[in-house]
Coordinates of C-alpha atoms in Angstrom, one line a residue:
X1 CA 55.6 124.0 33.7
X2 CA 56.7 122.3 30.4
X3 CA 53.1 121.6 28.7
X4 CA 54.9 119.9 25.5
X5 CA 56.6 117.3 27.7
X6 CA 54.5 117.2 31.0
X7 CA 51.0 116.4 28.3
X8 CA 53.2 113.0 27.3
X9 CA 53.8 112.4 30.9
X10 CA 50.0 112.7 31.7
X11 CA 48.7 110.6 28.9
X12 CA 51.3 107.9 29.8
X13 CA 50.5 108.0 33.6
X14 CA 46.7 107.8 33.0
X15 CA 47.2 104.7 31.0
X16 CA 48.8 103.1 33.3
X17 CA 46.7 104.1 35.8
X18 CA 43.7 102.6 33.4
X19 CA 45.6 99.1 33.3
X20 CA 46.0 99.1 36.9
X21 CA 42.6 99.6 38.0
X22 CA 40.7 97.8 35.3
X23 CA 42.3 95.0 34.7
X24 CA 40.6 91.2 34.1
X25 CA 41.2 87.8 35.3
X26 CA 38.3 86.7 33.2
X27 CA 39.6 83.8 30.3
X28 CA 39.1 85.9 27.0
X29 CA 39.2 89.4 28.7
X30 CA 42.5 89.7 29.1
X31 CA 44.4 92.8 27.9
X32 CA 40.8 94.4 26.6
X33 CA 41.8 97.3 28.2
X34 CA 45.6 97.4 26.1
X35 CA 43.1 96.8 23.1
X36 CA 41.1 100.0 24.2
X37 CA 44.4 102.1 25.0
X38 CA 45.7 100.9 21.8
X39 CA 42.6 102.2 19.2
X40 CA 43.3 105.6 18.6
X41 CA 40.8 108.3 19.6
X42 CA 39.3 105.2 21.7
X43 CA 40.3 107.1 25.3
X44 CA 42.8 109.9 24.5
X45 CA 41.8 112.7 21.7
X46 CA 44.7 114.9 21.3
X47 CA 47.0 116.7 22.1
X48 CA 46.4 119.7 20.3
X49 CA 48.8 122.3 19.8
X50 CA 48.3 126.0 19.3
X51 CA 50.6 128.8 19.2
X52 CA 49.5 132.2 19.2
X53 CA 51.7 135.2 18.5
X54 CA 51.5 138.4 21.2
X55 CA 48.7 140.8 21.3
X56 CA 49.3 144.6 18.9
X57 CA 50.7 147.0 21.0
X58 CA 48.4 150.1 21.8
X59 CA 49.7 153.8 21.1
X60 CA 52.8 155.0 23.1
X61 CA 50.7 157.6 25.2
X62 CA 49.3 156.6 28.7
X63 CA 45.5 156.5 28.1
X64 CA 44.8 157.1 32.1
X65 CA 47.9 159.8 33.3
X66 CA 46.3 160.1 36.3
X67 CA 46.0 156.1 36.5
X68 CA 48.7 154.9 34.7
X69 CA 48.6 151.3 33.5
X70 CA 52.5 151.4 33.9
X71 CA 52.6 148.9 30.5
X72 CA 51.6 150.0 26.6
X73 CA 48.2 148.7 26.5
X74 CA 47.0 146.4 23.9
X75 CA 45.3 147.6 21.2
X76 CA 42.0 145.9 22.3
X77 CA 42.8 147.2 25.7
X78 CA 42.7 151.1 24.0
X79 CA 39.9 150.2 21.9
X80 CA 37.5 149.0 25.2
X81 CA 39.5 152.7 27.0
X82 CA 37.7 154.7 24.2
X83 CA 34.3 153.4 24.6
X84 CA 34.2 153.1 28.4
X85 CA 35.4 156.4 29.6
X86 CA 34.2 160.4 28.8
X87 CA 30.8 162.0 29.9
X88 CA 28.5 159.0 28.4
X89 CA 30.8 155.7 28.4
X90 CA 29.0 152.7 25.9
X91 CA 28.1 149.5 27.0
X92 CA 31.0 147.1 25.7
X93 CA 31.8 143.6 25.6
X94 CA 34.9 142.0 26.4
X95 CA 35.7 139.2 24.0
X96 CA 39.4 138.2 24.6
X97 CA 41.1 135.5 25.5
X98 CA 42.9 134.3 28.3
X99 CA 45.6 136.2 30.2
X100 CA 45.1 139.3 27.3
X101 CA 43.5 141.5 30.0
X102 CA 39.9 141.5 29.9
X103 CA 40.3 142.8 33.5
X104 CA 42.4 145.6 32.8
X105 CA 39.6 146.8 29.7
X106 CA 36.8 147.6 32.3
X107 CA 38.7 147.7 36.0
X108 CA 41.0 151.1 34.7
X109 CA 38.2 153.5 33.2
X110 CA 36.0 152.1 36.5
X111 CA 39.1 153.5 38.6
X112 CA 39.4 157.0 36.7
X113 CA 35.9 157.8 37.2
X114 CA 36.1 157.3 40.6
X115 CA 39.5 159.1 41.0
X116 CA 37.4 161.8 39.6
X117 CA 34.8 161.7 42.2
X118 CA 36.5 161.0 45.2
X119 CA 34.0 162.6 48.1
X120 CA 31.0 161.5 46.1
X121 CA 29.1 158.9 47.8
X122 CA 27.3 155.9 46.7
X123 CA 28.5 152.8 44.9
X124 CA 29.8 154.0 41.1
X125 CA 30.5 150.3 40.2
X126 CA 28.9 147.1 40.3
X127 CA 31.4 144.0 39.4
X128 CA 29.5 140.7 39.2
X129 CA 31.2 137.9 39.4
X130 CA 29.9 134.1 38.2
X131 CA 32.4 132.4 41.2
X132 CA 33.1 133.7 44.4
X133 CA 37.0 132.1 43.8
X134 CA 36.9 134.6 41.1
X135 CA 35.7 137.2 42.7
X136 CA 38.3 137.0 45.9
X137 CA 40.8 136.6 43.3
X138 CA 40.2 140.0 41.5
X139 CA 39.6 141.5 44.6
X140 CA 43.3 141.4 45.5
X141 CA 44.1 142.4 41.6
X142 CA 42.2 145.7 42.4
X143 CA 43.6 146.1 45.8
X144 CA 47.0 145.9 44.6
X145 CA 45.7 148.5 41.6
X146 CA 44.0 150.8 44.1
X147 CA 47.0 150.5 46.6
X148 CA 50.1 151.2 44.0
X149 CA 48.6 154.6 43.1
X150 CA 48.8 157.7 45.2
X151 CA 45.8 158.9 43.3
X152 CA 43.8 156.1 44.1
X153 CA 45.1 155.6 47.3
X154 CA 43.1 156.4 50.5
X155 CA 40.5 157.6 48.1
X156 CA 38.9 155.4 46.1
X157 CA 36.9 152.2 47.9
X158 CA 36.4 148.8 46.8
X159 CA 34.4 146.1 48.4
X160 CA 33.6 142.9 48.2
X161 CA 30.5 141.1 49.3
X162 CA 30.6 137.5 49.0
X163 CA 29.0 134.3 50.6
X164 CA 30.4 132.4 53.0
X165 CA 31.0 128.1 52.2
X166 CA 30.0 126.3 55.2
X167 CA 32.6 126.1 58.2
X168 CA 34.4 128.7 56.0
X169 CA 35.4 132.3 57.8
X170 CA 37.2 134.9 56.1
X171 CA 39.2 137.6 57.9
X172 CA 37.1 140.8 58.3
X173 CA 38.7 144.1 57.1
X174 CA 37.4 147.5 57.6
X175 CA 39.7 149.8 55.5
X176 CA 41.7 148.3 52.3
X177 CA 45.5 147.0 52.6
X178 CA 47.5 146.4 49.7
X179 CA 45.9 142.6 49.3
X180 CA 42.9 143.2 50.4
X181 CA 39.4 145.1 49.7
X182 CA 36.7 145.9 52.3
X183 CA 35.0 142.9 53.9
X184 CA 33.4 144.1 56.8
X185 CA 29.6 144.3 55.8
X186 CA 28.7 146.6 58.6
X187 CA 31.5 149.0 57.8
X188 CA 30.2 148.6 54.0
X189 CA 26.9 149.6 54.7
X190 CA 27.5 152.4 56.8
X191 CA 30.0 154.1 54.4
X192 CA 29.3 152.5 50.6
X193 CA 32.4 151.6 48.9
X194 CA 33.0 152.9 45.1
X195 CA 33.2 149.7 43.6
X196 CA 31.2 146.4 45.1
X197 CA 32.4 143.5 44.3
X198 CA 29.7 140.2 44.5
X199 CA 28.0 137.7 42.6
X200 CA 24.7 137.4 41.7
X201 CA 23.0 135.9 43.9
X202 CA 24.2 137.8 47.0
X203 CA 23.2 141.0 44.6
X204 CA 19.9 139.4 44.7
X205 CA 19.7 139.2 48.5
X206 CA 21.3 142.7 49.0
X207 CA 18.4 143.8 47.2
X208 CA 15.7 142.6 49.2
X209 CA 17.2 142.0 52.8
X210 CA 16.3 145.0 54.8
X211 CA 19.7 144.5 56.8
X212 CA 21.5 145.8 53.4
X213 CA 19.2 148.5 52.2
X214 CA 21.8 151.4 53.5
X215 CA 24.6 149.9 51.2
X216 CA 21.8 151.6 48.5
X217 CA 21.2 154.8 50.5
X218 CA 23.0 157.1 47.9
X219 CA 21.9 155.4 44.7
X220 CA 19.8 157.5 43.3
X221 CA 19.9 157.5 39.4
X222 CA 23.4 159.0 39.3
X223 CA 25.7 157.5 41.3
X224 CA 26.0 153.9 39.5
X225 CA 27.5 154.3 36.4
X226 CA 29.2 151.2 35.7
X227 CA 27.4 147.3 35.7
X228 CA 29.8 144.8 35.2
X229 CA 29.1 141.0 34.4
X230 CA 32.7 139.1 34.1
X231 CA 32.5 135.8 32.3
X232 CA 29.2 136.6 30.7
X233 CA 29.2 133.2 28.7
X234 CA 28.7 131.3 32.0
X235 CA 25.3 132.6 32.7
X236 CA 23.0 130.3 30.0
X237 CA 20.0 128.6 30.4
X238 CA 17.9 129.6 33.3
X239 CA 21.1 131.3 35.1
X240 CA 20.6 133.7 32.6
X241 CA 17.2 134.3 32.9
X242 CA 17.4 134.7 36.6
X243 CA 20.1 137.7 35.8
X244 CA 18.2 139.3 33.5
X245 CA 15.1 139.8 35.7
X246 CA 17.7 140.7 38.9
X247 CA 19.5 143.7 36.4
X248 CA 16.4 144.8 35.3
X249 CA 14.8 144.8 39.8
X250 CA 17.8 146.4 40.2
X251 CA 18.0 149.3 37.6
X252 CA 14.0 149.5 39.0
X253 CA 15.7 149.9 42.5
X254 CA 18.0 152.1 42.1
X255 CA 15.7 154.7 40.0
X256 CA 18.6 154.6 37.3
X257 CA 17.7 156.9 34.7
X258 CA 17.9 155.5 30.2
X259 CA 21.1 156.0 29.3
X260 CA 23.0 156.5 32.0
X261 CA 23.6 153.0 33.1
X262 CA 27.1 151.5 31.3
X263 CA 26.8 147.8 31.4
X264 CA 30.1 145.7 30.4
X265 CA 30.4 141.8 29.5
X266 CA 33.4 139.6 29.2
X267 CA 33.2 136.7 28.0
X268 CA 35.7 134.0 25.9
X269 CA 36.9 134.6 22.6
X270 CA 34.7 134.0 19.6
X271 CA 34.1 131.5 17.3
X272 CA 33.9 134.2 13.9
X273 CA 31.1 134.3 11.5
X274 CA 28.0 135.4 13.1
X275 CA 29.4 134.9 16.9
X276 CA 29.5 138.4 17.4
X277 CA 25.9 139.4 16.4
X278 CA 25.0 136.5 18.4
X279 CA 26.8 138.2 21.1
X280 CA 25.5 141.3 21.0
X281 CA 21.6 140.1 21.0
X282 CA 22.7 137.5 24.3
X283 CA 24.0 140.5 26.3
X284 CA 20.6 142.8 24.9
X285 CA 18.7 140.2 26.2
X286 CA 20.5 140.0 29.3
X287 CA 21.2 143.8 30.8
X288 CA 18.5 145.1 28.5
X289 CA 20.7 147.5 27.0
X290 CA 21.4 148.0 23.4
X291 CA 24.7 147.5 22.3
X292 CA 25.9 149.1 19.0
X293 CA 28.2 147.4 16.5
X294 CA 31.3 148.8 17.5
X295 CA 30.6 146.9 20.8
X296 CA 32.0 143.7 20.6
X297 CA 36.1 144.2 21.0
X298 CA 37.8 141.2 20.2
X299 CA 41.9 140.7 20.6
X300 CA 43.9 141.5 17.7
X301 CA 47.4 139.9 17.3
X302 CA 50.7 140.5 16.1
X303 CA 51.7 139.4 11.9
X304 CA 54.2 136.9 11.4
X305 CA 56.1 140.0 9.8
X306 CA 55.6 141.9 12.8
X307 CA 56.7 139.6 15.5
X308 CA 59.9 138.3 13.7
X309 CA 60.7 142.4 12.6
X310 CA 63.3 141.9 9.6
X311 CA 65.5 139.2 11.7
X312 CA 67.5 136.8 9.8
X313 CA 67.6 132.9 9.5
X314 CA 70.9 131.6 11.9
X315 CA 70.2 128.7 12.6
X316 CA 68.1 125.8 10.7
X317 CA 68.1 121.9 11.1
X318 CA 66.9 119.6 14.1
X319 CA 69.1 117.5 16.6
X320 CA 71.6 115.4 15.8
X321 CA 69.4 111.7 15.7
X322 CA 72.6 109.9 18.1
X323 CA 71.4 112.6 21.6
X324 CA 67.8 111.2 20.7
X325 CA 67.9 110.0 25.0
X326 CA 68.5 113.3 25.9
X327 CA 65.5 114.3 24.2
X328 CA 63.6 112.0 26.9
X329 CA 62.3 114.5 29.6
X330 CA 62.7 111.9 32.2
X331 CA 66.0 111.4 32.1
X332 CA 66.6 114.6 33.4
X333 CA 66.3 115.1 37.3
X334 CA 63.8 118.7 37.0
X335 CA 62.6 120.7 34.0
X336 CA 65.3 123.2 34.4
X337 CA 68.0 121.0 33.9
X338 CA 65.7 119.5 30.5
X339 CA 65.1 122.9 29.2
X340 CA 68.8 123.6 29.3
X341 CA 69.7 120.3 28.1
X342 CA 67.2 121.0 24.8
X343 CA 69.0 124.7 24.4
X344 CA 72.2 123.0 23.7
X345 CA 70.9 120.5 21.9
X346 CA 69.3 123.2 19.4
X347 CA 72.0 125.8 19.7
X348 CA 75.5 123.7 19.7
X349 CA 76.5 125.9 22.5
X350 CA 75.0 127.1 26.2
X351 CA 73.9 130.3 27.0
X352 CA 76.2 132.2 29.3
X353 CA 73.3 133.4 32.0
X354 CA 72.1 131.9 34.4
X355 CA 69.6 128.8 33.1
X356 CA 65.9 129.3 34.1
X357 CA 66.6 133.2 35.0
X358 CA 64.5 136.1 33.4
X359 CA 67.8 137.1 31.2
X360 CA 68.1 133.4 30.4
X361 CA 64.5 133.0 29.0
X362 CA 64.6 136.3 27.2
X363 CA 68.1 135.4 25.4
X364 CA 66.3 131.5 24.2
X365 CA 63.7 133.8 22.9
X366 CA 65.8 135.9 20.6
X367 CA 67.9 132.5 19.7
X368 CA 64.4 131.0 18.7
X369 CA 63.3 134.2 16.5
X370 CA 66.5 133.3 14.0
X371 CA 65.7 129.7 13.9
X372 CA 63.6 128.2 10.6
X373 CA 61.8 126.0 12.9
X374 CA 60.0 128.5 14.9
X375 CA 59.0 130.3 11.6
X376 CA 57.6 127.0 10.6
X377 CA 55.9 126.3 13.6
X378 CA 54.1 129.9 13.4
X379 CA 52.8 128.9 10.0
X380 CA 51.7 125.7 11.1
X381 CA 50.0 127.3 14.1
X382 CA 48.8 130.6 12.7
X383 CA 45.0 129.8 12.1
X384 CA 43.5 127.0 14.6
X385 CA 45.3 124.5 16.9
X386 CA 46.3 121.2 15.2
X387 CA 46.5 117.8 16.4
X388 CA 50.4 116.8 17.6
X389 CA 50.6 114.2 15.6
X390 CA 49.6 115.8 12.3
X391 CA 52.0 118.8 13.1
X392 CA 54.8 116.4 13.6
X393 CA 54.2 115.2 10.5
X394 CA 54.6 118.3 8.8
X395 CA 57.5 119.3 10.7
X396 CA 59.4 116.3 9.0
X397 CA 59.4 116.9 5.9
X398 CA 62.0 119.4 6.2
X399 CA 64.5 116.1 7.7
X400 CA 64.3 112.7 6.1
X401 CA 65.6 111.5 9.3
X402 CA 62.6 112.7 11.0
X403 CA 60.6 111.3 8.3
X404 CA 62.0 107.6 9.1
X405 CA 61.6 108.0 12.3
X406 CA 58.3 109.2 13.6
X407 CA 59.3 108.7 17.4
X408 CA 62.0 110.4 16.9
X409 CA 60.6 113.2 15.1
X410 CA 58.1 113.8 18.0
X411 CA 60.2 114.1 21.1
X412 CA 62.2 116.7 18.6
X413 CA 58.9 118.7 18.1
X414 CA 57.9 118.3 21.8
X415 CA 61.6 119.2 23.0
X416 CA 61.6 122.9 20.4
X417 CA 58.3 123.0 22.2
X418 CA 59.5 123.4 25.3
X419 CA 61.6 125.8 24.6
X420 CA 59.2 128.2 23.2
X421 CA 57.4 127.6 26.3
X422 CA 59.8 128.5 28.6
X423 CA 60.9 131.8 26.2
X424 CA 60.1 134.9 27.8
X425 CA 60.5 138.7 26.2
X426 CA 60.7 142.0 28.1
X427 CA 57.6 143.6 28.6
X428 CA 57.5 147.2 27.6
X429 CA 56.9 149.5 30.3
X430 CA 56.7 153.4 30.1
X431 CA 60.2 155.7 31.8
X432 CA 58.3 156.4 35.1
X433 CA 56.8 152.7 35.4
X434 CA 60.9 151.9 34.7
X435 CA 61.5 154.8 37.1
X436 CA 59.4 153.4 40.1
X437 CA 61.1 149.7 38.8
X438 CA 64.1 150.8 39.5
X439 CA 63.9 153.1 43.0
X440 CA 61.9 149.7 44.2
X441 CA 64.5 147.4 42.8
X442 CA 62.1 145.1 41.5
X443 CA 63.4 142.6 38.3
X444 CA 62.0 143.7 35.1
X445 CA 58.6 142.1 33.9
X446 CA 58.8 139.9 31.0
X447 CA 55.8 138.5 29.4
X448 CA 55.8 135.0 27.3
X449 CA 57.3 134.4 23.6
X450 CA 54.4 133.2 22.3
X451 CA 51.0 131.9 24.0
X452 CA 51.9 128.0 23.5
X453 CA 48.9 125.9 25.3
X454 CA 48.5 122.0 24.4
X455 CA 45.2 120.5 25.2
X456 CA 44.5 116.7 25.7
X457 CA 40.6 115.1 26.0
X458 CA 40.1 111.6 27.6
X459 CA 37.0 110.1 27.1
X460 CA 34.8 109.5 29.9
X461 CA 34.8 105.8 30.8
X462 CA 31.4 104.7 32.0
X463 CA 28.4 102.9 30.9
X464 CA 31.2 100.5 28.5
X465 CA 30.0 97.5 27.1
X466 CA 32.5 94.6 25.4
X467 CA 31.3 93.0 22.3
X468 CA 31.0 88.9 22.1
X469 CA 34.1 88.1 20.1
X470 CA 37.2 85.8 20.6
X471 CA 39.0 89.2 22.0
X472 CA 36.5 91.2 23.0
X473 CA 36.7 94.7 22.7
X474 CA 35.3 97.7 25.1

């Protein structure tokens, strides 16, 4: 997916779906709804741009040896290791962003403790999840995890104990595969896995119905070491209420001794200022737990300096203004073929891999690290997103063509844009990850260029009223 060029595509198609649908035969009404599309920030606010540079590596040792993440962590990734692991783990929060591995912060020290007390029975973890979407879509994270590992392997348990949507069956397994945890509830609460996987309010019932009360029959203070709450930010209000009562029945229930409970939040990234003392109080409140102020790990990204390492300036200017129709993503049969068709464009000459292969994408990306617009887009983008159209005007002051021409200048923007999107870079992996690569003969893992994510807000039409004028207006 292109978001630069498919976000122009959407806002045109919703328009015309708008004039469509709405339109009037009344005598003075006519093209009120033009009039509306026409106002700006009347329907569509946006798009907004934002580019963010990759997450700081960690430190070159493997933080789990016996669980090996197989990657260099992040740095928040180590920093949430170091709290969450050793004889008396601290409660933590999680506050990342998307796709920076919140997951991977709590799910790894979870799996090394249990590693290390394979044979011990009782549930060690508690994962609770706000979604049970969310929670069948972990579940197959950790399976694959659980199943990769010959530590883990045959060892460590996971289940997950989920609700059912009406006229809704899911397959019932009794062991673990390599996609799948424990679903069988009988088999669950005749042998209790390691880690339980549920949301809250089937946590609730597992408390209370007597039908689940052997799923608890080893919990006695010890055992339970770990309470997870994933997207922490989603319980407010009287949601949030209702969890705090049900971890403090449940703490009660278990006879879980001061101290020796770890409880672990993620939420979404913070707003600065006092966000994370606000945090920290939320999640008090909610586990009833303290959490110190070294709790709160938030992501930490690469410098300008850093991500562009020392490399030199090749290539500078914009398009040539007479290929302006190529820059038109719909004159190009896919987005493969427009991608390709921008690269030139940019570069003067094609790529010799293959277009839209890993290779290909990682090559773009070290063409885009030596050309001045990227460094100026990183500038532009290195504090908060900002609107398209103000960025487009920045962008052309380096180009009095793009100046005269603000059309013009923005399907130049939106066509660079796609090609950071499409970028990719290798991702580092450790020699025996590469080793096991390799005897498998799976590709390489590359991870994006840069985190490029363009948002667009339409107003909600209802409850509109015209006002009494020759051309009335909504």
């Amino acid at each position: 997916m292109i978001p630069s060029a498919l976000c122009s595509q959407l806002e045109r198609g919703l328009a015309d779906f708008l004039r469509m649908s709405f339109w009037s035969p009344t005598p003075g009404m006519e093209g009120v709804i033009d009039r509306l599309l026409d106002t700006p920030g009347a329907v569509f606010k946006g798009p907004y741009v934002s580019a963010k540079l990759p997450f700081q590596q960690g430190g070159a040792d493997e933080f789990f040896p016996q669980v090996p993440l197989g990657f260099p962590a992040h740095r928040h990734q180590e920093q949430a290791f170091e709290r969450l692991t050793g004889t008396n783990p601290r409660s933590t929060l999680v506050a990342t962003g998307t796709g920076s591995g919140k997951t991977e912060c709590f799910l790894w020290p979870i799996l090394e403790y249990c590693r290390s007390r394979v044979g011990t029975p009782g549930i060690k973890a508690i994962i609770v999840y706000p979604m049970n979407a969310l929670a069948t879509d972990q579940a197959g994270r950790i399976a694959k995890a659980v199943h990769t590992n010959s530590a883990l392997r045959g060892g460590v348990r996971a289940g997950l104990y989920i609700g059912e949507s009406p006229g809704q069956k899911h397959s019932s397994h009794k062991t673990m595969g390599p996609d799948h945890l424990i679903t069988d509830r009988g088999t669950m609460r005749l042998n209790p896995p390691d880690i339980l996987l549920t949301n809250y309010k089937m946590l609730d019932y597992l408390l209370i119905r007597s039908g689940d009360q052997d799923l608890w029959q080893h919990n006695h203070g010890d055992p339970l070491r770990y309470l997870v709450v994933d997207e922490l930010h989603t319980f407010d209000g009287a949601q949030g209420t209702d969890l705090a009562c049900l971890i403090r029945r449940l703490k009660t229930r278990l006879k879980v001794e001061p101290g020796k409970l770890c409880c672990v939040g993620t939420s979404a990234t913070l707003g600065g200022g006092d966000s994370t003392d606000t945090l920290r109080s939320y999640a008090e409140d909610i586990f009833g737990v303290t959490f110190d102020k070294g709790a709160v790990i938030t992501e930490t990204r690469q410098s300008p300096t850093e991500f562009f390492g020392g490399t030199l300036i090749e290539f500078a200017g914009s398009v040539a203004e007479d290929v302006r129709d190529r820059l038109d993503p719909s004159r190009h049969p896919t987005p493969q073929e427009y991608v390709a068709a921008q690269q030139q464009l940019w570069f003067d000459e094609a790529l010799e891999t293959t277009p839209g292969s890993d290779l290909w994408r990682v090559e773009l990306g070290e063409q885009l690290l030596r050309h001045s617009t990227l460094r100026n887009l990183v500038t532009l983008l290195a504090q908060a997103p900002v609107p398209l159209d103000e960025l487009v005007a920045n962008i052309s002051r380096t180009s009095r063509t793009l100046r005269e021409d603000p059309k013009f200048a923005k399907r130049t923007l939106v066509s660079f844009l796609s090609l950071v999107s499409e970028a990719r870079s290798w991702l580092p992996e450790r020699a025996e990850a590469k080793a096991r690569r390799e005897a498998a003969g799976t590709p390489r893992p590359t991870r994006p260029f840069l985190d490029v994510r363009i948002q667009i807000w339409q107003r909600e039409l209802r409850r509109m009223v015209a006002d009494v004028a020759p051309k009335p207006t909504l």
